Amino acid sequence: MLSPGFPHEQAYFTRALARTGARVIGVGDQPPQLLPPEARESLAHYEHVSLGDEAAVLAALEGLSRHTRIDQVECLWEPYVVLAATIREHLGLPGMTVAQALPFRDKEAMKQVLDAAGIRTPRHAAVSDVHGAWEAAERIGYPLIVKPIDGAGSADTYRVDSAQELAQVLTMVRHVATLSVEEFIDGEEFTHDTVCGEGDILFENISWYRPRPLQGRSHEWISPMTIALRDIEDERLAGGRAMGKDVLKALGFRTGFTHMEWYLKGDGEVVFGEIGARPPGARTVEVMNYALDGDLYTTWAQAVVTGTSAPMKQQYNAVSIFKRAQGAGRITRIEGLEQLVAQFRPSICVVDLLPVGARRRDWRATLLSDGVVILRDPDLDRLVAISDRFAQDLQLYAG
């Protein structure tokens, strides 16, 4: 298991692997004493090595393989999906190859594969210099989305509505080696998340972003929400769900977790966004577990070890609401929480806010911001109404 303890939720996947009966070897750049207990207590052995040093990782595992049999390599942290594939090829192990892994990390290669399969993607180009960006903008037309070709989430992602804005954005992304310049799709944004085993989809989830992530990261006052939907068979979602299955087939994905984002336009057209060979981040697996009243960590572990898992079905709609404090510095007070808890206690699953005295986080750098509330309800309209109350009435202040 590459990076068994970071980001933190990887520890729960590691523990789930061990509970299937697998003997789990961890490989990561966290010092052993900093591993979360869920990971540390689940590992038969831990190799502390820089994951950024491919040669060192391969040498460590080659040495280890002389003493114990290695059957599989798993990785759920996006930066090292290709490294995991490289290790498999180096040790002659089954699973995703480098050629299969690369399109999950390279947004341009990803879209080229899907274009060839007839899947609707935004018009797009990969550029490595300013001249290329201007040429792509002229060919594609405004509005545009400019983002890293191998990025995750919405970091360094910008909407560009004019040549003047493009000039400004290009100065802000000078540190990015290769950019994806693509058509801006005006519509609602959803996910299609899966756990697959040996080519079969064993579990599906569709989440709804309120608002679109690009809007959420553009305005500090917004409380971004991700809603894991109970009724994934809603006819309105059918096109995105079908697209998700077509994407997996086109990319040859067989076993593990995937997280795809897609757009639903006002005219009903469905457009692909991007896909990662990993679970969604920002505690969304936790949200999905509350929607299921189940354990997706175990579902994933069973899928990668045995190729099968018990069927699971959403019982609730569940939502994460990320809160951002007003002001700078340390949290000074939290307002509205007691009243909201008294009114909506049955719907509340998690309240995890920074305590008074803690230094607030950089909201531009992490969706987790200054805390999260997770709610659930079987009725979507009621959950949306309650979520809006938490967005409006729960306030953190810093100073």
Short mmCIF file of C-alpha atoms in Angstrom, two decimals, residues 44-269:
data_model
loop_
_atom_site.label_atom_id
_atom_site.label_comp_id
_atom_site.label_asym_id
_atom_site.label_seq_id
_atom_site.Cartn_x
_atom_site.Cartn_y
_atom_site.Cartn_z
CA ALA A 44 2.97 -6.13 8.78
CA HIS A 45 5.94 -3.98 7.71
CA TYR A 46 6.64 -0.36 6.77
CA GLU A 47 9.24 0.89 4.31
CA HIS A 48 10.06 4.56 5.00
CA VAL A 49 11.26 5.95 1.68
CA SER A 50 10.67 9.08 -0.39
CA LEU A 51 7.84 8.38 -2.82
CA GLY A 52 9.25 11.11 -5.04
CA ASP A 53 12.39 9.00 -5.59
CA GLU A 54 11.24 6.24 -7.94
CA ALA A 55 14.62 4.49 -7.97
CA ALA A 56 14.75 4.36 -4.17
CA VAL A 57 11.22 2.95 -3.98
CA LEU A 58 11.98 0.26 -6.57
CA ALA A 59 15.23 -0.68 -4.84
CA ALA A 60 13.52 -0.96 -1.45
CA LEU A 61 10.75 -3.18 -2.78
CA GLU A 62 13.13 -5.28 -4.85
CA GLY A 63 15.10 -5.99 -1.68
CA LEU A 64 11.95 -6.71 0.26
CA SER A 65 10.67 -9.10 -2.41
CA ARG A 66 13.66 -11.36 -1.75
CA HIS A 67 12.27 -12.05 1.70
CA THR A 68 8.51 -12.03 1.21
CA ARG A 69 6.10 -12.52 -1.67
CA ILE A 70 4.40 -9.36 -2.96
CA ASP A 71 1.11 -10.10 -4.74
CA GLN A 72 -0.46 -6.68 -5.38
CA VAL A 73 0.32 -2.99 -5.24
CA GLU A 74 -2.43 -0.53 -4.28
CA CYS A 75 -2.40 3.26 -4.28
CA LEU A 76 -5.29 5.64 -3.62
CA TRP A 77 -3.37 8.93 -3.53
CA GLU A 78 -3.40 10.53 -6.96
CA PRO A 79 0.22 11.75 -7.21
CA TYR A 80 1.52 8.17 -7.01
CA VAL A 81 -0.92 6.21 -9.19
CA VAL A 82 1.69 6.04 -11.95
CA LEU A 83 4.40 5.05 -9.45
CA ALA A 84 2.20 2.14 -8.33
CA ALA A 85 1.88 1.03 -11.95
CA THR A 86 5.65 1.31 -12.42
CA ILE A 87 6.21 -0.93 -9.38
CA ARG A 88 3.78 -3.52 -10.78
CA GLU A 89 5.64 -3.63 -14.08
CA HIS A 90 9.04 -3.74 -12.35
CA LEU A 91 8.03 -6.67 -10.14
CA GLY A 92 5.86 -8.41 -12.76
CA LEU A 93 2.63 -8.01 -10.80
CA PRO A 94 -0.95 -7.82 -12.08
CA GLY A 95 -3.02 -4.65 -12.09
CA MET A 96 -3.07 -1.29 -13.83
CA THR A 97 -0.08 -0.74 -16.12
CA VAL A 98 1.77 2.52 -16.67
CA ALA A 99 0.06 2.94 -20.05
CA GLN A 100 -3.33 2.53 -18.36
CA ALA A 101 -2.43 4.78 -15.43
CA LEU A 102 -1.09 7.74 -17.40
CA PRO A 103 -4.47 8.91 -18.79
CA PHE A 104 -5.79 9.11 -15.23
CA ARG A 105 -3.06 11.65 -14.42
CA ASP A 106 -2.69 13.49 -17.75
CA LYS A 107 -5.91 15.36 -18.48
CA GLU A 108 -5.06 15.83 -22.15
CA ALA A 109 -4.25 12.15 -22.71
CA MET A 110 -7.41 11.26 -20.80
CA LYS A 111 -9.59 13.37 -23.08
CA GLN A 112 -7.87 12.09 -26.23
CA VAL A 113 -8.74 8.50 -25.27
CA LEU A 114 -12.33 9.48 -24.56
CA ASP A 115 -12.63 11.56 -27.74
CA ALA A 116 -11.60 8.48 -29.72
CA ALA A 117 -14.33 6.51 -27.91
CA GLY A 118 -16.98 9.07 -28.92
CA ILE A 119 -17.49 10.48 -25.43
CA ARG A 120 -18.34 14.19 -25.24
CA THR A 121 -15.50 16.12 -23.62
CA PRO A 122 -14.88 19.87 -23.47
CA ARG A 123 -12.84 21.20 -26.39
CA HIS A 124 -9.31 21.11 -25.04
CA ALA A 125 -5.58 21.54 -25.52
CA ALA A 126 -2.41 20.96 -23.52
CA VAL A 127 0.05 23.84 -23.51
CA SER A 128 3.50 24.33 -22.01
CA ASP A 129 4.12 28.00 -22.75
CA VAL A 130 2.33 31.34 -23.00
CA HIS A 131 2.25 31.27 -26.79
CA GLY A 132 0.50 27.89 -26.75
CA ALA A 133 -2.06 29.15 -24.25
CA TRP A 134 -2.96 32.12 -26.43
CA GLU A 135 -3.26 29.89 -29.51
CA ALA A 136 -5.52 27.44 -27.63
CA ALA A 137 -7.71 30.28 -26.34
CA GLU A 138 -8.17 31.64 -29.86
CA ARG A 139 -9.10 28.21 -31.21
CA ILE A 140 -11.44 27.15 -28.35
CA GLY A 141 -13.00 30.52 -27.54
CA TYR A 142 -14.05 32.14 -24.25
CA PRO A 143 -15.05 31.34 -21.56
CA LEU A 144 -12.26 28.90 -20.77
CA ILE A 145 -11.02 26.80 -17.89
CA VAL A 146 -7.26 26.87 -17.29
CA LYS A 147 -5.84 24.22 -14.91
CA PRO A 148 -2.82 21.92 -14.39
CA ILE A 149 -2.78 18.94 -16.71
CA ASP A 150 -2.05 16.60 -13.77
CA GLY A 151 -3.89 18.47 -11.02
CA ALA A 152 -6.31 17.17 -8.42
CA GLY A 153 -9.37 19.01 -7.19
CA SER A 154 -9.63 22.66 -8.13
CA ALA A 155 -6.15 23.87 -7.16
CA ASP A 156 -4.69 26.36 -9.67
CA THR A 157 -7.94 26.19 -11.65
CA TYR A 158 -9.41 29.37 -13.14
CA ARG A 159 -12.30 30.43 -15.29
CA VAL A 160 -11.19 32.89 -17.96
CA ASP A 161 -13.76 35.10 -19.72
CA SER A 162 -11.54 37.37 -21.78
CA ALA A 163 -8.06 37.94 -23.17
CA GLN A 164 -7.38 40.39 -20.33
CA GLU A 165 -8.26 37.74 -17.73
CA LEU A 166 -6.13 35.15 -19.54
CA ALA A 167 -3.12 37.44 -19.31
CA GLN A 168 -3.67 37.75 -15.54
CA VAL A 169 -4.18 34.02 -15.01
CA LEU A 170 -1.08 33.08 -16.98
CA THR A 171 1.01 35.10 -14.53
CA MET A 172 -0.57 33.17 -11.62
CA VAL A 173 0.15 29.73 -13.06
CA ARG A 174 3.72 30.29 -14.19
CA HIS A 175 4.81 27.57 -11.73
CA VAL A 176 2.70 24.95 -13.56
CA ALA A 177 4.75 23.12 -16.20
CA THR A 178 1.88 22.00 -18.44
CA LEU A 179 -1.60 23.48 -18.52
CA SER A 180 -4.92 22.20 -19.78
CA VAL A 181 -6.90 24.88 -21.61
CA GLU A 182 -10.46 23.78 -22.21
CA GLU A 183 -13.97 24.91 -23.03
CA PHE A 184 -15.97 26.14 -20.03
CA ILE A 185 -19.13 24.06 -19.67
CA ASP A 186 -22.06 25.98 -18.23
CA GLY A 187 -24.09 23.55 -16.13
CA GLU A 188 -24.45 21.76 -12.83
CA GLU A 189 -21.57 19.56 -11.71
CA PHE A 190 -21.89 16.00 -10.45
CA THR A 191 -19.68 13.00 -9.76
CA HIS A 192 -19.85 9.35 -10.69
CA ASP A 193 -17.86 7.33 -8.16
CA THR A 194 -17.37 3.58 -8.40
CA VAL A 195 -15.77 0.60 -6.74
CA CYS A 196 -14.97 -2.05 -9.36
CA GLY A 197 -13.82 -5.64 -9.12
CA GLU A 198 -12.45 -7.52 -12.11
CA GLY A 199 -14.26 -5.24 -14.54
CA ASP A 200 -17.62 -5.27 -12.75
CA ILE A 201 -19.05 -2.17 -11.04
CA LEU A 202 -19.75 -3.33 -7.49
CA PHE A 203 -20.83 0.07 -6.14
CA GLU A 204 -21.90 3.41 -7.64
CA ASN A 205 -22.36 6.85 -6.15
CA ILE A 206 -23.46 10.16 -7.63
CA SER A 207 -22.69 13.35 -5.74
CA TRP A 208 -23.93 16.85 -6.49
CA TYR A 209 -21.68 19.86 -5.92
CA ARG A 210 -23.38 22.97 -4.49
CA PRO A 211 -22.13 25.25 -5.92
CA ARG A 212 -19.67 24.14 -8.61
CA PRO A 213 -16.18 23.75 -7.10
CA LEU A 214 -14.81 26.58 -9.23
CA GLN A 215 -17.34 28.97 -7.68
CA GLY A 216 -16.65 27.62 -4.21
CA ARG A 217 -12.95 28.29 -4.47
CA SER A 218 -13.49 31.77 -5.95
CA HIS A 219 -15.51 33.28 -3.08
CA GLU A 220 -14.47 33.00 0.56
CA TRP A 221 -17.99 33.55 1.93
CA ILE A 222 -19.34 30.39 0.27
CA SER A 223 -19.78 27.19 2.32
CA PRO A 224 -19.07 24.51 -0.33
CA MET A 225 -21.27 21.40 -0.20
CA THR A 226 -21.03 17.90 -1.62
CA ILE A 227 -24.28 15.89 -1.52
CA ALA A 228 -24.15 12.11 -1.96
CA LEU A 229 -27.53 11.40 -3.53
CA ARG A 230 -29.88 8.66 -2.38
CA ASP A 231 -31.69 8.22 -5.69
CA ILE A 232 -28.91 7.60 -8.20
CA GLU A 233 -31.48 6.07 -10.57
CA ASP A 234 -33.17 9.45 -11.05
CA GLU A 235 -33.75 9.82 -14.81
CA ARG A 236 -32.07 13.24 -14.73
CA LEU A 237 -28.80 11.53 -13.76
CA ALA A 238 -29.03 8.67 -16.26
CA GLY A 239 -26.82 10.30 -18.88
CA GLY A 240 -23.97 10.94 -16.45
CA ARG A 241 -24.23 7.46 -15.01
CA ALA A 242 -24.10 5.91 -18.48
CA MET A 243 -21.18 8.13 -19.41
CA GLY A 244 -19.32 6.97 -16.29
CA LYS A 245 -19.62 3.36 -17.38
CA ASP A 246 -18.48 4.21 -20.91
CA VAL A 247 -15.46 6.09 -19.53
CA LEU A 248 -14.38 3.14 -17.39
CA LYS A 249 -14.65 0.86 -20.42
CA ALA A 250 -12.70 3.24 -22.66
CA LEU A 251 -9.90 3.59 -20.10
CA GLY A 252 -9.78 -0.14 -19.40
CA PHE A 253 -10.30 0.27 -15.67
CA ARG A 254 -10.99 -3.04 -13.91
CA THR A 255 -10.43 -3.00 -10.14
CA GLY A 256 -10.42 -0.30 -7.48
CA PHE A 257 -11.97 3.09 -6.72
CA THR A 258 -12.70 5.78 -9.30
CA HIS A 259 -13.92 9.36 -9.00
CA MET A 260 -15.33 11.02 -12.13
CA GLU A 261 -16.75 14.53 -12.46
CA TRP A 262 -19.28 15.49 -15.14
CA TYR A 263 -21.54 18.35 -16.16
CA LEU A 264 -25.26 18.50 -16.84
CA LYS A 265 -26.11 21.43 -19.12
CA GLY A 266 -29.43 23.24 -19.12
CA ASP A 267 -30.43 21.58 -22.38
CA GLY A 268 -29.83 18.11 -20.89
CA GLU A 269 -26.49 17.48 -22.60
#
